[in-house]
CSV table of C-alpha atoms in Angstrom, one decimal:
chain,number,residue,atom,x,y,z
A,1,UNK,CA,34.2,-121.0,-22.1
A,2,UNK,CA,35.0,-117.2,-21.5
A,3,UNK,CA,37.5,-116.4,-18.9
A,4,UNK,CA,41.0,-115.9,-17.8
A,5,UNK,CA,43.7,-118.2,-17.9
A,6,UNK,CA,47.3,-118.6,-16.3
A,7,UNK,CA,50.0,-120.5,-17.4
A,8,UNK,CA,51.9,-122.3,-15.6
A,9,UNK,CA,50.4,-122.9,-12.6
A,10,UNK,CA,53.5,-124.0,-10.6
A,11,UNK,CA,56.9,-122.2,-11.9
A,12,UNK,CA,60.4,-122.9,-10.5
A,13,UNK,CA,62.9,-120.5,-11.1
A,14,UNK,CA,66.8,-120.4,-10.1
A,15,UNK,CA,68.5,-117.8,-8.9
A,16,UNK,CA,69.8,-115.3,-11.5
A,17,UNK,CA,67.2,-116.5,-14.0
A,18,UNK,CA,64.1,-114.6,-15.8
A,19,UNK,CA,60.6,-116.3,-15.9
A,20,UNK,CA,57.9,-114.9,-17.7
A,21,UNK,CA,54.5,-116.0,-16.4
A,22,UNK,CA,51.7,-116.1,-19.0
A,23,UNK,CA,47.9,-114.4,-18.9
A,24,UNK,CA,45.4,-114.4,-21.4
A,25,UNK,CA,41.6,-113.7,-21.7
A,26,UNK,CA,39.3,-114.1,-24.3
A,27,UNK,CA,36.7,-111.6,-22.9
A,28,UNK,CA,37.4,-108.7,-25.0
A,29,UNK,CA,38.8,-106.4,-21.6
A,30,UNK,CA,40.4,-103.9,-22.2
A,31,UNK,CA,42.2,-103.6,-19.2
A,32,UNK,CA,44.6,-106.0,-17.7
A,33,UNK,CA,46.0,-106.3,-14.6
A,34,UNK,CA,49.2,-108.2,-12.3
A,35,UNK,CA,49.0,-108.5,-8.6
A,36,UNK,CA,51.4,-110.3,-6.2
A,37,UNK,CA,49.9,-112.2,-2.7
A,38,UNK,CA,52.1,-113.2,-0.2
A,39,UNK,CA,51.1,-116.0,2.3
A,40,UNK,CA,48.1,-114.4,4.4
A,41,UNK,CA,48.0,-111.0,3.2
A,42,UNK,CA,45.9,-109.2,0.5
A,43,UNK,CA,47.0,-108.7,-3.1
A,44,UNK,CA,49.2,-105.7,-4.5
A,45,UNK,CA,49.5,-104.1,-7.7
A,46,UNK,CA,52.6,-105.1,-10.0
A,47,UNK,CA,51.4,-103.5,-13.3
A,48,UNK,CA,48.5,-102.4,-15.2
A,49,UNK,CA,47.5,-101.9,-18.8
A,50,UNK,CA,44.2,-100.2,-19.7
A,51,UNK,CA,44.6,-100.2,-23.6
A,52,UNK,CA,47.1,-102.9,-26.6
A,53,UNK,CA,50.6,-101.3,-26.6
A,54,UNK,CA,50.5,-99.0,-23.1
A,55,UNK,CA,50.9,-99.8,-19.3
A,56,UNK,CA,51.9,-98.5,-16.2
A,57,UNK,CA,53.9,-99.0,-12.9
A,58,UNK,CA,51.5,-100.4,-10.3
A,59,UNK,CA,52.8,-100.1,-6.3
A,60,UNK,CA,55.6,-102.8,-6.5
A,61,UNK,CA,57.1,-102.8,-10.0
A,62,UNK,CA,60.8,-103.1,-9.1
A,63,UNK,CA,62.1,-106.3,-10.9
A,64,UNK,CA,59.1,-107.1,-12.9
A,65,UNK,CA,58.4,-106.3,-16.5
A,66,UNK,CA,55.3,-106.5,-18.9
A,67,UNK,CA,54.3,-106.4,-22.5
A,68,UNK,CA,50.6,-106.1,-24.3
A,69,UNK,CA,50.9,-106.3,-27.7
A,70,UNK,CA,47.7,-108.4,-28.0
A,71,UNK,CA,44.4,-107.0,-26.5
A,72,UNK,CA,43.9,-110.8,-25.0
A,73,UNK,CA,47.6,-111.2,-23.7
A,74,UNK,CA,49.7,-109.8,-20.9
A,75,UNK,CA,52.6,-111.6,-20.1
A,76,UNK,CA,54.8,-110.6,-16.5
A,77,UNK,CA,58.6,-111.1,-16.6
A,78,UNK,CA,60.5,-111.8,-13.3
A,79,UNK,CA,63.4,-110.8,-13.5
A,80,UNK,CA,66.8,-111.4,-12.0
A,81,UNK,CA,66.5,-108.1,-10.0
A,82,UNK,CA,63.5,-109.3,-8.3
A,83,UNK,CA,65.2,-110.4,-5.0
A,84,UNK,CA,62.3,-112.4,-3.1
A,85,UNK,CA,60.3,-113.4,-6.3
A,86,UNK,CA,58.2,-116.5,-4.2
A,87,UNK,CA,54.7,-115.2,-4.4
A,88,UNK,CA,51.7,-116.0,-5.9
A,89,UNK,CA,51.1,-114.2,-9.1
A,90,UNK,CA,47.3,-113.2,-10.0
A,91,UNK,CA,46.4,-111.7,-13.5
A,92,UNK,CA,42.6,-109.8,-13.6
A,93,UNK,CA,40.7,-108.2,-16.5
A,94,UNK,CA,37.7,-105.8,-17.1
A,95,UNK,CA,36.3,-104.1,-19.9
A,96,UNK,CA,37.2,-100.9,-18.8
A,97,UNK,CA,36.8,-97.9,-16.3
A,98,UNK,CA,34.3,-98.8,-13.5
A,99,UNK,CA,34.1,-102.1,-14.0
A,100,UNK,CA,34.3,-104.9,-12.2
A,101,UNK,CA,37.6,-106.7,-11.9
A,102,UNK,CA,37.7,-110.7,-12.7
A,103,UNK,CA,40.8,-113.0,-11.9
A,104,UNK,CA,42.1,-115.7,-13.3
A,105,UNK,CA,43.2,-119.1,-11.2
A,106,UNK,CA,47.0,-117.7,-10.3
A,107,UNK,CA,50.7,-119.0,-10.9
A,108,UNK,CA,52.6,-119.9,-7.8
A,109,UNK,CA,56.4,-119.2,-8.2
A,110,UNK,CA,58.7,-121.0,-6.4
A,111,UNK,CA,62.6,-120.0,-6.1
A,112,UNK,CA,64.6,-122.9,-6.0
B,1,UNK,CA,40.8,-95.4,-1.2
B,2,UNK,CA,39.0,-95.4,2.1
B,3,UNK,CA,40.2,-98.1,4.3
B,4,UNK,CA,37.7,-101.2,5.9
B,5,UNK,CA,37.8,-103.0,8.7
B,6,UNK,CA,36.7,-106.7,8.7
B,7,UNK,CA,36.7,-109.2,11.9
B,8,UNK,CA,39.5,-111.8,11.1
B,9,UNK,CA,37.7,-114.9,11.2
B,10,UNK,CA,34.1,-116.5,11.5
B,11,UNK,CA,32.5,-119.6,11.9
B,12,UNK,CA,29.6,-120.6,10.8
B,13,UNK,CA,27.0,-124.1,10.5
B,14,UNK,CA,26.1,-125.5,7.1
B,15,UNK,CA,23.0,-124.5,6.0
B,16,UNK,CA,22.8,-121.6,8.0
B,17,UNK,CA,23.1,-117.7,6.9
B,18,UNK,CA,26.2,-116.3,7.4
B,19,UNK,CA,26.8,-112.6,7.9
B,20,UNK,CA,29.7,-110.7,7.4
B,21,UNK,CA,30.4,-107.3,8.6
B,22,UNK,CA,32.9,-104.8,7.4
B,23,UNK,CA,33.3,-100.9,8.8
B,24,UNK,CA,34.2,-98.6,6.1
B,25,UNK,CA,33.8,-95.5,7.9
B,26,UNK,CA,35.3,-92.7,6.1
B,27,UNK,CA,33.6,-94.3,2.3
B,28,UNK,CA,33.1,-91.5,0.1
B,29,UNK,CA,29.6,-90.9,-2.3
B,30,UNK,CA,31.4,-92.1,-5.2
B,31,UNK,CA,33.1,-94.8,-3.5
B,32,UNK,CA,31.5,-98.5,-4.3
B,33,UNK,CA,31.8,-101.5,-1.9
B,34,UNK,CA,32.4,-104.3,-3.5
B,35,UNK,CA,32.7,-108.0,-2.0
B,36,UNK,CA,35.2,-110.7,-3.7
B,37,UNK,CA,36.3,-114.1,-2.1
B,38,UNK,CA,38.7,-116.7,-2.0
B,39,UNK,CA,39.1,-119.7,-1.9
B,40,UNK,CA,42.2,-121.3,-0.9
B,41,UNK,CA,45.3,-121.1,-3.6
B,42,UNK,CA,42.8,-119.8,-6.0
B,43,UNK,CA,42.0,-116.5,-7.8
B,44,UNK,CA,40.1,-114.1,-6.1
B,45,UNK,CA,36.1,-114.6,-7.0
B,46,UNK,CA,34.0,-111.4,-8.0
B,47,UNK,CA,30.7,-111.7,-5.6
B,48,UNK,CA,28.4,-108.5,-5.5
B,49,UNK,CA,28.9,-104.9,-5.3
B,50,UNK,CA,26.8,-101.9,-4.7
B,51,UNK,CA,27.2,-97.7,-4.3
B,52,UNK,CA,23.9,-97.4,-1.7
B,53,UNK,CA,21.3,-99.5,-2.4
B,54,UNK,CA,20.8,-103.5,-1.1
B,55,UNK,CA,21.7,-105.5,-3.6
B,56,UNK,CA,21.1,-108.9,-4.6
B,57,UNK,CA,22.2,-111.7,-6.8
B,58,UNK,CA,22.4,-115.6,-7.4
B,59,UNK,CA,25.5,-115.5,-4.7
B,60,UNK,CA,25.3,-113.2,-1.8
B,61,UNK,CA,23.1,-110.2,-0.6
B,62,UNK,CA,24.7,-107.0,0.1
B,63,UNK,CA,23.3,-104.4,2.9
B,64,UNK,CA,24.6,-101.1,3.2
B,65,UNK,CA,23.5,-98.8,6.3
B,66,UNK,CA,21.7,-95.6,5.1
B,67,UNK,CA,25.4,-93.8,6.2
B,68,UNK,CA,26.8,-96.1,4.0
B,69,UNK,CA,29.5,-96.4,6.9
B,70,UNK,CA,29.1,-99.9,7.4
B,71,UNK,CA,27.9,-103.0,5.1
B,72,UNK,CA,26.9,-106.6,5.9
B,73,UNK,CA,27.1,-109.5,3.4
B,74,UNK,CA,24.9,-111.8,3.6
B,75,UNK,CA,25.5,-115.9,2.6
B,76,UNK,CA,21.8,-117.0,2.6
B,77,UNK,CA,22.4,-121.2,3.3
B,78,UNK,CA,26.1,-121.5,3.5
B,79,UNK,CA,27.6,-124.6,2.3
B,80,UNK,CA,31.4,-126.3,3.0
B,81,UNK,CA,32.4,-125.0,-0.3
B,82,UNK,CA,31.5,-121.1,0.6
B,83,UNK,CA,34.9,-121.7,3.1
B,84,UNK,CA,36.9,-118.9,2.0
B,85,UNK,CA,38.7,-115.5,2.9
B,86,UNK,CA,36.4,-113.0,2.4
B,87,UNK,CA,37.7,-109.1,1.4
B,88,UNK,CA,35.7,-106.2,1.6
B,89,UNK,CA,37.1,-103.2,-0.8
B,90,UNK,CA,36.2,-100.0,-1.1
B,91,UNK,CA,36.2,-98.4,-4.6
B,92,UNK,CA,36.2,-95.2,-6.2
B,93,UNK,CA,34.1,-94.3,-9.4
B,94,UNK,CA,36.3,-92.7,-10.9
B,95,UNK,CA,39.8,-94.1,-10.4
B,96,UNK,CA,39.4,-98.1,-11.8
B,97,UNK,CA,42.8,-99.2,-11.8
B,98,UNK,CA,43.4,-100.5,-8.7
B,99,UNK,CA,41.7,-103.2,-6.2
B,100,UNK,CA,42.9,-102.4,-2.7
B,101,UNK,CA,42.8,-105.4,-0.6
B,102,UNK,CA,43.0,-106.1,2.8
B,103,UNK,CA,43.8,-109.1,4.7
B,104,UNK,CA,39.9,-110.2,4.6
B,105,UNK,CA,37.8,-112.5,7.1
B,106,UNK,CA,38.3,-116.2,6.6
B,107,UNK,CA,35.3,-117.6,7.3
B,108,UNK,CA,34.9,-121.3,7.9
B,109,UNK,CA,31.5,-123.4,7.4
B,110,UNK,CA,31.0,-126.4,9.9
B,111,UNK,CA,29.1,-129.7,9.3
């Protein structure tokens, strides 16, 4: 089946540690995407990648970092300087410009 | 991105239509409105989108007023499993990389 996918979909993490939560799609998008939802309110924009080896700072990048080294893969790191990291973590794809955004099923990350 | 307004919450009976409203009053002519849904701790679910025109498709019908300051999306025969916050998001043509979403109508369907 085509589609996104998000791995794992529960995540513990202790204070002072990284976690790197895992997106991949074999849809041939382009463009990749990171949001954060916190409970009862509508998503925001971590980071962004429109193209393998490039990406850019979405509205709330402060302790989080990315890669995309593979057009099908782009992982989010949490990081230590993230100070209230409990959210639910969503991961979207779309061929390109215009198109329509799809999302994959979302990690829940839980600070212990 | 213009902003929209969507009522909070609906309810609505099984098997009936359901209709949801959403105000986007200061749209722009190359803003789209697109519809997405979901369901709870899932991933947001694409549903329809259109620029002026009525669309339709397997899921959902999609009126826009001829101001295009104002949309309705239509649910023909809703079922339990169309429970689910609904967001209405208003999208420019020309700047993709974002999805700006509000805090949606959670609509609930009734036995």
């Amino acid at each position: 089946d085509g589609g996104i996918t998000q791995s794992p979909k529960y995540l513990f993490r202790k204070e002072g540690q990284n976690v790197t939560l895992s997106c991949e799609q074999n849809l041939n998008h382009d463009a990749m995407y990171w949001y954060r939802q916190d409970p009862g309110q509508g998503l925001r924009l971590i980071y962004y990648s429109q193209i393998v080896n490039d990406f850019q700072k979405g509205d709330i990048a402060e302790g989080y970092s990315v890669s995309r080294e593979k057009k099908e893969s782009f992982p989010l790191t949490v990081t230590s300087a993230q100070k209230n990291p409990t959210a639910f973590y969503l991961c979207a794809s779309n061929s390109g410009k215009q198109e329509t955004q799809y999302f994959g099923p979302g990690t829940r990350l839980l600070v212990l | 991105d213009a902003k929209t307004t969507q009522p909070p919450s609906m309810d609505c009976a099984e098997g009936r239509a359901a209709n949801l409203p959403c105000n986007h009053s200061t749209i722009s002519g190359n803003e789209y409105v697109y519809w997405y849904r979901q369901i709870h701790s899932q991933g947001p679910q694409y549903i329809i989108h259109g620029l002026k025109n009525n669309e339709t498709n397997e899921m959902a019908s999609l009126i826009i007023t001829e101001d295009r300051k104002s949309s309705t999306l239509i649910l023909p025969h809703a079922t339990l499993r169309d429970t689910a916050v609904y967001y209405c998001i208003v999208r420019s043509r020309f700047n993709d990389y974002k999805l700006s979403f509000g805090a949606g109508t959670t609509v609930t369907v009734r036995a």
